[in-house]
mmCIF file of C-alpha atoms in Angstrom:
data_model
loop_
_atom_site.group_PDB
_atom_site.id
_atom_site.type_symbol
_atom_site.label_atom_id
_atom_site.label_comp_id
_atom_site.label_asym_id
_atom_site.label_seq_id
_atom_site.Cartn_x
_atom_site.Cartn_y
_atom_site.Cartn_z
ATOM 1 C CA MET A 1 119.639 89.047 124.341
ATOM 2 C CA SER A 2 116.183 90.621 124.662
ATOM 3 C CA ARG A 3 114.791 93.074 122.160
ATOM 4 C CA GLU A 4 114.811 95.849 124.695
ATOM 5 C CA SER A 5 118.573 95.489 125.188
ATOM 6 C CA GLN A 6 119.357 95.782 121.470
ATOM 7 C CA PRO A 7 120.798 99.220 120.706
ATOM 8 C CA VAL A 8 119.649 100.601 117.382
ATOM 9 C CA LEU A 9 119.998 104.371 117.646
ATOM 10 C CA PRO A 10 122.956 105.906 115.832
ATOM 11 C CA GLY A 11 125.149 108.580 117.313
ATOM 12 C CA THR A 12 125.988 107.135 120.747
ATOM 13 C CA PRO A 13 129.514 105.857 121.478
ATOM 14 C CA ALA A 14 128.696 102.286 122.553
ATOM 15 C CA GLN A 15 126.354 101.461 119.657
ATOM 16 C CA PRO A 16 127.214 99.492 116.520
ATOM 17 C CA GLU A 17 126.341 100.484 112.966
ATOM 18 C CA LEU A 18 122.600 100.803 112.383
ATOM 19 C CA PRO A 19 121.301 97.443 111.080
ATOM 20 C CA GLY A 20 118.704 97.039 108.369
ATOM 21 C CA THR A 21 120.786 97.547 105.227
ATOM 22 C CA LEU A 22 119.660 95.896 102.018
ATOM 23 C CA PRO A 23 121.544 92.774 100.880
ATOM 24 C CA ASP A 24 122.539 92.677 97.203
ATOM 25 C CA HIS A 25 120.372 89.659 96.351
ATOM 26 C CA LEU A 26 117.256 91.372 97.730
ATOM 27 C CA ARG A 27 118.146 94.612 95.970
ATOM 28 C CA ALA A 28 118.194 92.757 92.641
ATOM 29 C CA GLU A 29 114.916 91.010 93.475
ATOM 30 C CA LEU A 30 113.166 94.280 94.290
ATOM 31 C CA ILE A 31 114.285 95.840 91.017
ATOM 32 C CA ALA A 32 112.909 92.820 89.174
ATOM 33 C CA PHE A 33 109.681 93.063 91.206
ATOM 34 C CA ARG A 34 109.309 96.727 90.312
ATOM 35 C CA ARG A 35 109.863 95.992 86.624
ATOM 36 C CA ASP A 36 107.211 93.284 86.698
ATOM 37 C CA LEU A 37 104.720 95.754 88.175
ATOM 38 C CA HIS A 38 105.761 98.317 85.580
ATOM 39 C CA MET A 39 104.967 95.832 82.807
ATOM 40 C CA HIS A 40 101.582 95.013 84.310
ATOM 41 C CA PRO A 41 100.090 98.315 85.564
ATOM 42 C CA GLU A 42 96.598 98.219 87.040
ATOM 43 C CA LEU A 43 94.228 101.135 87.556
ATOM 44 C CA GLY A 44 92.600 102.107 90.838
ATOM 45 C CA HIS A 45 90.356 99.421 92.399
ATOM 46 C CA GLN A 46 91.575 96.940 89.748
ATOM 47 C CA GLU A 47 94.953 96.051 91.299
ATOM 48 C CA PHE A 48 94.226 92.334 91.700
ATOM 49 C CA ARG A 49 97.436 91.016 90.119
ATOM 50 C CA THR A 50 99.528 93.583 92.004
ATOM 51 C CA THR A 51 97.872 92.678 95.299
ATOM 52 C CA ALA A 52 98.405 88.961 94.680
ATOM 53 C CA ALA A 53 102.097 89.472 93.855
ATOM 54 C CA ILE A 54 102.733 91.460 97.041
ATOM 55 C CA LYS A 55 100.786 88.975 99.140
ATOM 56 C CA ALA A 56 102.689 85.993 97.728
ATOM 57 C CA ARG A 57 106.088 87.552 98.449
ATOM 58 C CA LEU A 58 105.171 88.484 102.004
ATOM 59 C CA GLU A 59 103.810 84.997 102.674
ATOM 60 C CA LYS A 60 107.023 83.507 101.284
ATOM 61 C CA ALA A 61 108.826 85.477 103.997
ATOM 62 C CA GLY A 62 106.619 83.890 106.656
ATOM 63 C CA LEU A 63 104.406 86.942 107.153
ATOM 64 C CA ARG A 64 100.600 87.076 107.264
ATOM 65 C CA PRO A 65 99.262 89.780 104.949
ATOM 66 C CA ARG A 66 95.554 90.620 104.942
ATOM 67 C CA VAL A 67 93.814 91.806 101.787
ATOM 68 C CA LEU A 68 91.605 94.856 102.342
ATOM 69 C CA THR A 69 87.850 94.481 102.293
ATOM 70 C CA SER A 70 87.713 96.338 98.967
ATOM 71 C CA GLY A 71 89.442 93.333 97.339
ATOM 72 C CA THR A 72 92.654 95.102 96.395
ATOM 73 C CA GLY A 73 95.444 96.415 98.575
ATOM 74 C CA LEU A 74 96.597 94.821 101.813
ATOM 75 C CA ILE A 75 98.201 95.330 105.192
ATOM 76 C CA CYS A 76 100.815 93.213 106.905
ATOM 77 C CA ASP A 77 102.258 93.524 110.397
ATOM 78 C CA VAL A 78 105.929 92.725 110.902
ATOM 79 C CA GLY A 79 106.234 91.569 114.481
ATOM 80 C CA THR A 80 103.346 90.996 116.860
ATOM 81 C CA TRP A 81 101.542 93.963 118.315
ATOM 82 C CA ASP A 82 100.529 93.345 121.915
ATOM 83 C CA GLY A 83 98.104 96.239 122.163
ATOM 84 C CA GLY A 84 100.681 98.451 123.877
ATOM 85 C CA ARG A 85 102.383 101.448 122.301
ATOM 86 C CA PRO A 86 101.001 102.098 118.803
ATOM 87 C CA MET A 87 102.844 100.885 115.738
ATOM 88 C CA LEU A 88 104.612 102.760 112.987
ATOM 89 C CA ALA A 89 103.025 102.291 109.534
ATOM 90 C CA LEU A 90 104.791 102.432 106.161
ATOM 91 C CA ARG A 91 102.425 103.243 103.296
ATOM 92 C CA ALA A 92 102.728 102.592 99.561
ATOM 93 C CA ASP A 93 100.183 103.265 96.815
ATOM 94 C CA ILE A 94 99.891 100.540 94.174
ATOM 95 C CA ASP A 95 97.746 101.847 91.293
ATOM 96 C CA ALA A 96 98.795 103.132 87.863
ATOM 97 C CA LEU A 97 97.567 105.867 85.511
ATOM 98 C CA PRO A 98 95.306 105.606 82.432
ATOM 99 C CA ILE A 99 97.934 106.934 79.979
ATOM 100 C CA PRO A 100 100.086 105.178 77.352
ATOM 101 C CA ASP A 101 103.654 104.170 78.209
ATOM 102 C CA ALA A 102 105.775 106.120 75.713
ATOM 103 C CA LYS A 103 109.113 104.491 76.602
ATOM 104 C CA THR A 104 110.568 102.496 73.702
ATOM 105 C CA HIS A 105 114.053 101.692 74.961
ATOM 106 C CA VAL A 106 113.315 99.466 77.994
ATOM 107 C CA ALA A 107 112.258 95.820 78.178
ATOM 108 C CA TYR A 108 109.886 96.524 81.087
ATOM 109 C CA ARG A 109 107.615 98.891 79.161
ATOM 110 C CA SER A 110 103.902 98.506 79.971
ATOM 111 C CA THR A 111 102.259 95.596 78.188
ATOM 112 C CA PHE A 112 98.897 97.434 78.203
ATOM 113 C CA PRO A 113 98.250 100.132 75.585
ATOM 114 C CA ASP A 114 96.622 102.740 77.825
ATOM 115 C CA ARG A 115 98.068 102.114 81.276
ATOM 116 C CA ALA A 116 101.400 103.104 82.780
ATOM 117 C CA HIS A 117 103.165 103.489 86.100
ATOM 118 C CA ALA A 118 103.931 107.107 85.276
ATOM 119 C CA CYS A 119 103.847 108.341 88.874
ATOM 120 C CA GLY A 120 106.275 105.901 90.486
ATOM 121 C CA HIS A 121 103.788 103.856 92.492
ATOM 122 C CA ASP A 122 105.643 100.712 91.403
ATOM 123 C CA VAL A 123 108.731 102.130 93.110
ATOM 124 C CA HIS A 124 106.778 103.024 96.271
ATOM 125 C CA THR A 125 105.470 99.449 96.372
ATOM 126 C CA ALA A 126 108.920 97.912 95.953
ATOM 127 C CA VAL A 127 110.313 100.175 98.682
ATOM 128 C CA VAL A 128 107.698 99.242 101.298
ATOM 129 C CA LEU A 129 107.867 95.565 100.325
ATOM 130 C CA GLY A 130 111.652 95.618 100.659
ATOM 131 C CA ALA A 131 111.512 97.406 103.990
ATOM 132 C CA GLY A 132 109.052 94.803 105.238
ATOM 133 C CA LEU A 133 111.290 91.920 104.186
ATOM 134 C CA VAL A 134 114.354 93.466 105.828
ATOM 135 C CA LEU A 135 112.435 94.262 109.013
ATOM 136 C CA ALA A 136 111.035 90.717 109.095
ATOM 137 C CA GLU A 137 114.593 89.351 109.085
ATOM 138 C CA LEU A 138 115.549 91.747 111.881
ATOM 139 C CA ASP A 139 112.495 90.586 113.824
ATOM 140 C CA ARG A 140 113.648 86.979 113.503
ATOM 141 C CA GLN A 141 117.005 88.051 114.915
ATOM 142 C CA GLY A 142 115.364 89.891 117.821
ATOM 143 C CA LEU A 143 116.522 93.268 116.487
ATOM 144 C CA LEU A 144 113.156 94.866 115.735
ATOM 145 C CA PRO A 145 112.226 96.929 118.807
ATOM 146 C CA ARG A 146 108.557 97.434 117.877
ATOM 147 C CA PRO A 147 106.132 95.975 115.308
ATOM 148 C CA VAL A 148 105.697 97.827 112.017
ATOM 149 C CA ARG A 149 102.639 97.802 109.760
ATOM 150 C CA LEU A 150 103.032 97.671 105.981
ATOM 151 C CA LEU A 151 100.148 99.304 104.099
ATOM 152 C CA PHE A 152 99.746 98.793 100.359
ATOM 153 C CA GLN A 153 96.906 101.103 99.404
ATOM 154 C CA PRO A 154 94.832 100.959 96.195
ATOM 155 C CA ALA A 155 93.352 103.766 94.105
ATOM 156 C CA GLU A 156 95.440 106.778 95.098
ATOM 157 C CA GLU A 157 94.798 108.302 91.675
ATOM 158 C CA VAL A 158 90.983 108.060 92.012
ATOM 159 C CA LEU A 159 89.515 111.058 93.837
ATOM 160 C CA PRO A 160 88.967 111.281 96.758
ATOM 161 C CA GLY A 161 91.560 108.521 96.969
ATOM 162 C CA GLY A 162 91.638 104.949 98.159
ATOM 163 C CA ALA A 163 92.947 106.098 101.517
ATOM 164 C CA THR A 164 89.421 106.920 102.668
ATOM 165 C CA ASP A 165 88.235 103.352 102.077
ATOM 166 C CA ALA A 166 91.392 101.928 103.640
ATOM 167 C CA ILE A 167 90.905 104.006 106.780
ATOM 168 C CA ALA A 168 87.272 102.943 106.999
ATOM 169 C CA SER A 169 88.389 99.309 106.861
ATOM 170 C CA GLY A 170 90.585 99.781 109.935
ATOM 171 C CA VAL A 171 94.118 100.006 108.548
ATOM 172 C CA LEU A 172 95.047 102.584 111.196
ATOM 173 C CA ASP A 173 93.896 100.468 114.141
ATOM 174 C CA GLY A 174 96.915 100.226 116.432
ATOM 175 C CA VAL A 175 98.926 102.755 114.379
ATOM 176 C CA GLY A 176 100.503 105.758 116.100
ATOM 177 C CA LYS A 177 102.279 107.389 113.165
ATOM 178 C CA ILE A 178 102.613 106.823 109.432
ATOM 179 C CA LEU A 179 105.345 107.408 106.843
ATOM 180 C CA ALA A 180 105.389 107.531 103.049
ATOM 181 C CA VAL A 181 107.645 108.452 100.176
ATOM 182 C CA HIS A 182 106.783 109.826 96.755
ATOM 183 C CA CYS A 183 109.083 109.718 93.745
ATOM 184 C CA ASP A 184 110.467 113.112 92.773
ATOM 185 C CA PRO A 185 112.224 113.444 89.405
ATOM 186 C CA ARG A 186 113.697 116.791 90.463
ATOM 187 C CA VAL A 187 115.743 115.183 93.265
ATOM 188 C CA ASP A 188 118.794 113.038 92.526
ATOM 189 C CA ALA A 189 118.674 109.349 93.411
ATOM 190 C CA GLY A 190 120.454 108.887 96.720
ATOM 191 C CA LYS A 191 118.737 111.893 98.277
ATOM 192 C CA ILE A 192 115.362 112.799 99.752
ATOM 193 C CA GLY A 193 113.483 116.076 99.980
ATOM 194 C CA LEU A 194 111.832 117.058 103.261
ATOM 195 C CA ARG A 195 109.531 119.799 104.452
ATOM 196 C CA ALA A 196 107.769 120.234 107.794
ATOM 197 C CA GLY A 197 104.206 121.464 107.427
ATOM 198 C CA PRO A 198 102.287 121.398 104.123
ATOM 199 C CA ILE A 199 104.209 119.604 101.358
ATOM 200 C CA THR A 200 101.371 119.061 98.821
ATOM 201 C CA SER A 201 98.200 120.936 98.030
ATOM 202 C CA ALA A 202 94.485 120.339 98.080
ATOM 203 C CA CYS A 203 93.130 118.995 94.802
ATOM 204 C CA ASP A 204 89.510 118.850 93.622
ATOM 205 C CA ARG A 205 87.866 118.068 90.276
ATOM 206 C CA LEU A 206 85.520 120.410 88.444
ATOM 207 C CA GLU A 207 83.048 119.418 85.688
ATOM 208 C CA ILE A 208 80.936 122.120 83.976
ATOM 209 C CA THR A 209 78.134 121.628 81.454
ATOM 210 C CA LEU A 210 76.776 124.639 79.560
ATOM 211 C CA GLU A 211 73.441 124.532 77.716
ATOM 212 C CA GLY A 212 71.570 126.957 75.497
ATOM 213 C CA PRO A 213 69.767 127.345 72.159
ATOM 214 C CA GLY A 214 72.164 126.883 69.267
ATOM 215 C CA GLY A 215 71.716 127.985 65.674
ATOM 216 C CA HIS A 216 73.381 129.304 62.544
ATOM 217 C CA THR A 217 76.742 131.036 62.838
ATOM 218 C CA ALA A 218 75.321 133.785 60.588
ATOM 219 C CA ARG A 219 72.908 134.796 63.391
ATOM 220 C CA PRO A 220 74.715 134.458 66.776
ATOM 221 C CA HIS A 221 72.461 137.189 68.233
ATOM 222 C CA LEU A 222 69.560 134.707 68.096
ATOM 223 C CA THR A 223 71.465 132.004 69.996
ATOM 224 C CA THR A 224 73.548 131.328 73.018
ATOM 225 C CA ASP A 225 77.002 131.593 71.435
ATOM 226 C CA MET A 226 78.123 128.413 73.176
ATOM 227 C CA VAL A 227 81.747 128.273 72.067
ATOM 228 C CA THR A 228 82.293 131.856 73.171
ATOM 229 C CA ALA A 229 80.500 131.145 76.475
ATOM 230 C CA ALA A 230 82.747 128.124 77.117
ATOM 231 C CA ALA A 231 85.833 130.122 76.186
ATOM 232 C CA ARG A 232 84.877 132.911 78.583
ATOM 233 C CA VAL A 233 84.266 130.468 81.422
ATOM 234 C CA ALA A 234 87.638 128.849 80.728
ATOM 235 C CA THR A 235 89.555 132.138 80.695
ATOM 236 C CA ASP A 236 87.561 134.273 83.117
ATOM 237 C CA LEU A 237 86.923 131.803 85.936
ATOM 238 C CA PRO A 238 90.557 131.606 87.128
ATOM 239 C CA ALA A 239 90.845 135.399 87.023
ATOM 240 C CA VAL A 240 87.543 136.060 88.813
ATOM 241 C CA VAL A 241 88.241 133.533 91.569
ATOM 242 C CA ALA A 242 91.772 134.911 92.000
ATOM 243 C CA ARG A 243 90.221 138.265 92.927
ATOM 244 C CA ARG A 244 87.792 136.716 95.409
ATOM 245 C CA MET A 245 90.255 134.524 97.295
ATOM 246 C CA ASP A 246 93.277 135.476 99.382
ATOM 247 C CA ALA A 247 96.205 135.600 96.939
ATOM 248 C CA ARG A 248 98.337 133.748 99.498
ATOM 249 C CA SER A 249 96.135 130.649 99.154
ATOM 250 C CA GLY A 250 97.872 129.629 95.919
ATOM 251 C CA MET A 251 94.570 128.855 94.199
ATOM 252 C CA SER A 252 95.048 127.354 90.728
ATOM 253 C CA ILE A 253 92.284 126.386 88.263
ATOM 254 C CA THR A 254 93.584 124.471 85.242
ATOM 255 C CA TRP A 255 91.568 122.906 82.425
ATOM 256 C CA GLY A 256 92.238 119.468 81.018
ATOM 257 C CA ARG A 257 89.280 119.180 78.619
ATOM 258 C CA ILE A 258 86.983 121.520 76.665
ATOM 259 C CA GLU A 259 84.488 120.130 74.144
ATOM 260 C CA SER A 260 81.798 121.802 72.067
ATOM 261 C CA GLY A 261 80.393 121.597 68.559
ATOM 262 C CA HIS A 262 80.893 119.517 65.425
ATOM 263 C CA ALA A 263 80.575 121.835 62.413
ATOM 264 C CA CYS A 264 82.153 125.179 61.514
ATOM 265 C CA ASN A 265 78.841 126.857 60.635
ATOM 266 C CA VAL A 266 76.696 125.548 63.497
ATOM 267 C CA ILE A 267 76.549 127.151 66.940
ATOM 268 C CA PRO A 268 76.256 124.176 69.315
ATOM 269 C CA MET A 269 73.730 123.803 72.081
ATOM 270 C CA HIS A 270 76.126 122.132 74.502
ATOM 271 C CA ALA A 271 79.654 122.572 75.897
ATOM 272 C CA GLU A 272 81.672 120.752 78.559
ATOM 273 C CA LEU A 273 84.730 121.748 80.555
ATOM 274 C CA SER A 274 86.746 119.615 82.967
ATOM 275 C CA GLY A 275 89.649 120.643 85.135
ATOM 276 C CA THR A 276 91.256 120.641 88.544
ATOM 277 C CA ILE A 277 91.280 123.111 91.396
ATOM 278 C CA ARG A 278 94.363 123.192 93.566
ATOM 279 C CA CYS A 279 95.257 125.371 96.533
ATOM 280 C CA LEU A 280 97.980 125.542 99.124
ATOM 281 C CA ASP A 281 95.804 126.686 102.008
ATOM 282 C CA ILE A 282 93.306 124.547 103.908
ATOM 283 C CA LYS A 283 91.004 127.523 104.671
ATOM 284 C CA ALA A 284 90.804 128.428 100.978
ATOM 285 C CA TRP A 285 90.068 124.787 100.171
ATOM 286 C CA HIS A 286 86.969 124.918 102.345
ATOM 287 C CA GLU A 287 85.818 128.206 100.771
ATOM 288 C CA ALA A 288 86.500 127.226 97.138
ATOM 289 C CA PRO A 289 83.250 125.408 96.186
ATOM 290 C CA ASP A 290 80.947 128.322 97.046
ATOM 291 C CA GLN A 291 83.177 130.901 95.384
ATOM 292 C CA ILE A 292 83.588 128.845 92.214
ATOM 293 C CA HIS A 293 79.876 128.025 91.891
ATOM 294 C CA ALA A 294 78.966 131.703 92.160
ATOM 295 C CA ALA A 295 81.607 132.817 89.648
ATOM 296 C CA ILE A 296 80.590 130.201 87.040
ATOM 297 C CA ASP A 297 76.925 131.159 87.272
ATOM 298 C CA GLU A 298 77.784 134.840 86.788
ATOM 299 C CA ILE A 299 80.075 134.303 83.789
ATOM 300 C CA ALA A 300 77.717 131.867 82.078
ATOM 301 C CA GLY A 301 74.754 134.170 82.747
ATOM 302 C CA VAL A 302 76.366 137.043 80.868
ATOM 303 C CA HIS A 303 76.366 134.820 77.780
ATOM 304 C CA ARG A 304 72.828 133.469 78.371
ATOM 305 C CA ALA A 305 74.126 129.962 79.021
ATOM 306 C CA LYS A 306 72.657 127.699 81.655
ATOM 307 C CA SER A 307 75.370 126.053 83.774
ATOM 308 C CA GLU A 308 75.386 122.730 85.567
ATOM 309 C CA ILE A 309 78.319 122.235 87.916
ATOM 310 C CA THR A 310 79.753 119.066 89.402
ATOM 311 C CA TYR A 311 82.328 119.856 92.064
ATOM 312 C CA VAL A 312 84.091 116.701 93.254
ATOM 313 C CA ARG A 313 85.926 116.997 96.560
ATOM 314 C CA GLY A 314 89.387 115.496 96.276
ATOM 315 C CA VAL A 315 92.065 115.631 98.949
ATOM 316 C CA PRO A 316 93.294 118.205 101.465
ATOM 317 C CA PRO A 317 97.000 119.148 101.615
ATOM 318 C CA VAL A 318 99.500 116.706 103.084
ATOM 319 C CA VAL A 319 100.717 118.468 106.234
ATOM 320 C CA ASN A 320 103.873 116.846 107.583
ATOM 321 C CA ASP A 321 104.129 116.625 111.349
ATOM 322 C CA PRO A 322 107.327 118.455 112.438
ATOM 323 C CA VAL A 323 108.401 115.747 114.901
ATOM 324 C CA VAL A 324 107.890 112.948 112.373
ATOM 325 C CA THR A 325 109.659 114.995 109.702
ATOM 326 C CA GLU A 326 112.649 115.271 112.011
ATOM 327 C CA LEU A 327 112.570 111.483 112.465
ATOM 328 C CA LEU A 328 112.858 111.158 108.677
ATOM 329 C CA ARG A 329 115.746 113.615 108.597
ATOM 330 C CA GLU A 330 117.598 111.673 111.292
ATOM 331 C CA SER A 331 116.925 108.379 109.540
ATOM 332 C CA MET A 332 118.297 109.496 106.176
ATOM 333 C CA THR A 333 121.253 111.190 107.861
ATOM 334 C CA ALA A 334 122.034 107.963 109.709
ATOM 335 C CA ARG A 335 122.131 106.076 106.406
ATOM 336 C CA ARG A 336 123.736 108.524 103.986
ATOM 337 C CA GLY A 337 124.826 111.630 105.848
ATOM 338 C CA ALA A 338 123.328 115.086 106.232
ATOM 339 C CA GLU A 339 124.118 115.978 102.614
ATOM 340 C CA SER A 340 121.585 113.367 101.447
ATOM 341 C CA VAL A 341 118.693 115.458 102.794
ATOM 342 C CA GLU A 342 117.549 118.596 101.034
ATOM 343 C CA ASP A 343 114.746 121.004 101.776
ATOM 344 C CA THR A 344 111.831 120.999 99.354
ATOM 345 C CA GLU A 345 108.941 123.318 98.631
ATOM 346 C CA GLN A 346 105.194 122.796 98.824
ATOM 347 C CA SER A 347 103.896 121.569 95.479
ATOM 348 C CA LEU A 348 100.488 121.955 93.850
ATOM 349 C CA GLY A 349 100.218 118.197 93.450
ATOM 350 C CA GLY A 350 97.558 116.334 95.419
ATOM 351 C CA GLU A 351 98.056 113.140 97.452
ATOM 352 C CA ASP A 352 95.503 111.106 99.402
ATOM 353 C CA PHE A 353 98.143 110.365 102.051
ATOM 354 C CA SER A 354 96.665 113.540 103.557
ATOM 355 C CA TRP A 355 93.624 111.596 104.776
ATOM 356 C CA TYR A 356 95.787 109.443 107.082
ATOM 357 C CA LEU A 357 97.193 112.592 108.655
ATOM 358 C CA GLU A 358 93.676 113.610 109.656
ATOM 359 C CA HIS A 359 93.860 110.682 112.118
ATOM 360 C CA VAL A 360 97.526 110.124 113.089
ATOM 361 C CA PRO A 361 100.704 112.199 112.803
ATOM 362 C CA GLY A 362 102.976 111.350 109.917
ATOM 363 C CA ALA A 363 105.153 112.665 107.133
ATOM 364 C CA MET A 364 105.880 112.114 103.459
ATOM 365 C CA ALA A 365 109.365 112.438 101.988
ATOM 366 C CA ARG A 366 110.243 113.080 98.359
ATOM 367 C CA LEU A 367 112.369 110.183 97.153
ATOM 368 C CA GLY A 368 114.958 111.223 94.594
ATOM 369 C CA VAL A 369 114.708 109.195 91.371
ATOM 370 C CA HIS A 370 116.637 111.412 88.956
ATOM 371 C CA PRO A 371 119.884 109.827 87.672
ATOM 372 C CA PRO A 372 122.673 112.042 89.090
ATOM 373 C CA GLY A 373 124.316 114.011 86.304
ATOM 374 C CA ALA A 374 121.548 113.421 83.742
ATOM 375 C CA SER A 375 120.454 116.620 82.027
ATOM 376 C CA VAL A 376 116.803 115.781 81.295
ATOM 377 C CA LYS A 377 114.300 115.627 84.150
ATOM 378 C CA LYS A 378 111.090 113.881 83.116
ATOM 379 C CA ASP A 379 108.113 114.964 85.169
ATOM 380 C CA LEU A 380 105.473 112.757 86.773
ATOM 381 C CA HIS A 381 102.329 111.800 84.838
ATOM 382 C CA ARG A 382 104.236 111.678 81.553
ATOM 383 C CA GLY A 383 104.205 108.580 79.392
ATOM 384 C CA ASP A 384 108.002 108.515 79.207
ATOM 385 C CA PHE A 385 108.513 108.821 82.975
ATOM 386 C CA ASP A 386 111.107 106.451 84.435
ATOM 387 C CA VAL A 387 113.374 106.287 87.474
ATOM 388 C CA ASP A 388 116.908 105.549 88.553
ATOM 389 C CA GLU A 389 116.272 102.188 90.218
ATOM 390 C CA ALA A 390 119.003 102.810 92.775
ATOM 391 C CA ALA A 391 116.273 104.809 94.538
ATOM 392 C CA ILE A 392 114.595 101.549 95.593
ATOM 393 C CA GLY A 393 117.482 100.527 97.821
ATOM 394 C CA VAL A 394 117.759 104.057 99.186
ATOM 395 C CA GLY A 395 114.068 104.036 100.110
ATOM 396 C CA VAL A 396 114.269 100.627 101.769
ATOM 397 C CA GLU A 397 117.200 101.567 103.997
ATOM 398 C CA PHE A 398 115.629 104.948 104.764
ATOM 399 C CA PHE A 399 112.434 103.269 105.988
ATOM 400 C CA THR A 400 114.217 100.566 107.984
ATOM 401 C CA ALA A 401 116.288 103.232 109.735
ATOM 402 C CA ALA A 402 113.122 105.141 110.606
ATOM 403 C CA ALA A 403 111.464 102.008 111.991
ATOM 404 C CA LEU A 404 114.479 101.138 114.136
ATOM 405 C CA ILE A 405 115.100 104.635 115.466
ATOM 406 C CA ASP A 406 111.421 105.242 116.219
ATOM 407 C CA GLY A 407 110.985 101.809 117.773
ATOM 408 C CA HIS A 408 113.981 102.161 120.025
ATOM 409 C CA ARG A 409 112.775 105.553 121.213
ATOM 410 C CA ALA A 410 109.395 104.046 122.020
ATOM 411 C CA LEU A 411 111.129 101.456 124.199
ATOM 412 C CA ILE A 412 113.094 104.142 126.008
ATOM 413 C CA ASP A 413 109.932 106.179 126.585
ATOM 414 C CA GLY A 414 108.188 103.051 127.844
ATOM 415 C CA HIS A 415 110.955 102.386 130.377
ATOM 416 C CA ARG A 416 110.804 105.966 131.601
ATOM 417 C CA ALA A 417 107.041 105.738 132.021
ATOM 418 C CA ARG A 418 107.196 102.626 134.209
ATOM 419 C CA PRO A 419 106.746 103.225 137.938
ATOM 420 C CA THR A 420 109.786 102.461 140.071
ATOM 421 C CA THR A 421 109.586 99.930 142.901
#
């Protein structure tokens, strides 16, 4: 039977159950794969072991992965693209965070003192790998209606994100739409969260250096009172900018580091502040640098401090395409029923998946990783973050359903577009 005659869409009377479920032996393997990555986390642009492990498993399945030109990360096509209708891409990020793993009760704790998979990228990687292996088996059986590209992207945590380098290397060539998941500890395992339109926020990095003549704490009037100047910048900047930007933009300035001085009776000559700027609105994101520069100069000037500002552009908001979001809703419903999909809000977190959506339509879903019934919900970017590993199988079957449903629709559209004779 030809591929084009294989029915894969759910919900029509003559069609069998949607294929692409995860066999138990592969489920166990993917959990073990995720735990191995969790024990060996690698930071952005350093994911050599992770890349090699993914590549080896895909090659074992008879696939032909290609390492990105940056040396880490890879793409792999399941099925052969003939240059016709564009492919669907499934994206995972593979890097870890530079924080200690604080878990003490699991055997797969990080083996590196200051690195941890505290954002769930190990889960994202296992999900896309598993989906690729399942889809490869369906392709061998003639059940994959259209090729699918697997994208394992490095350096998501390094602004402006490894996505920009991946795009420049051609990972979207032949791709018509792109999907991703991100772990969400607020959503129970077995469910996903969806939102059409913006689902994350823009995120930039701000570094400020203040300089001025220091001196004795007995005579602050003869100095630039640097600690006070830094404190005023830290407290006043968010308030000043909030009055200069549309309140609906959701602008948030939050500090992660303030340093100044070494002795209690010495007014320092130098202070540094580092933080992030996040906003919900794309227009406000474009306006933010000018507004923030002006406000810092004004506040520092009042205290006779000279300011040097480094504003690092990060990522725009992830804006989910409504049609692709509906594909994700249908796919999860086909696997686990309508009750497995819940609406979610736009967060202030940043994600470089947004850069792909500047080129092709796509959508990101929030993958539930919270153990159902557990009282404590551990947030992302915490050293004790962990997941309910049942989420891996849920993500795999969710992605395979999306690939099959989308691929079958592409075939139907292709038939309709053909001229009659």
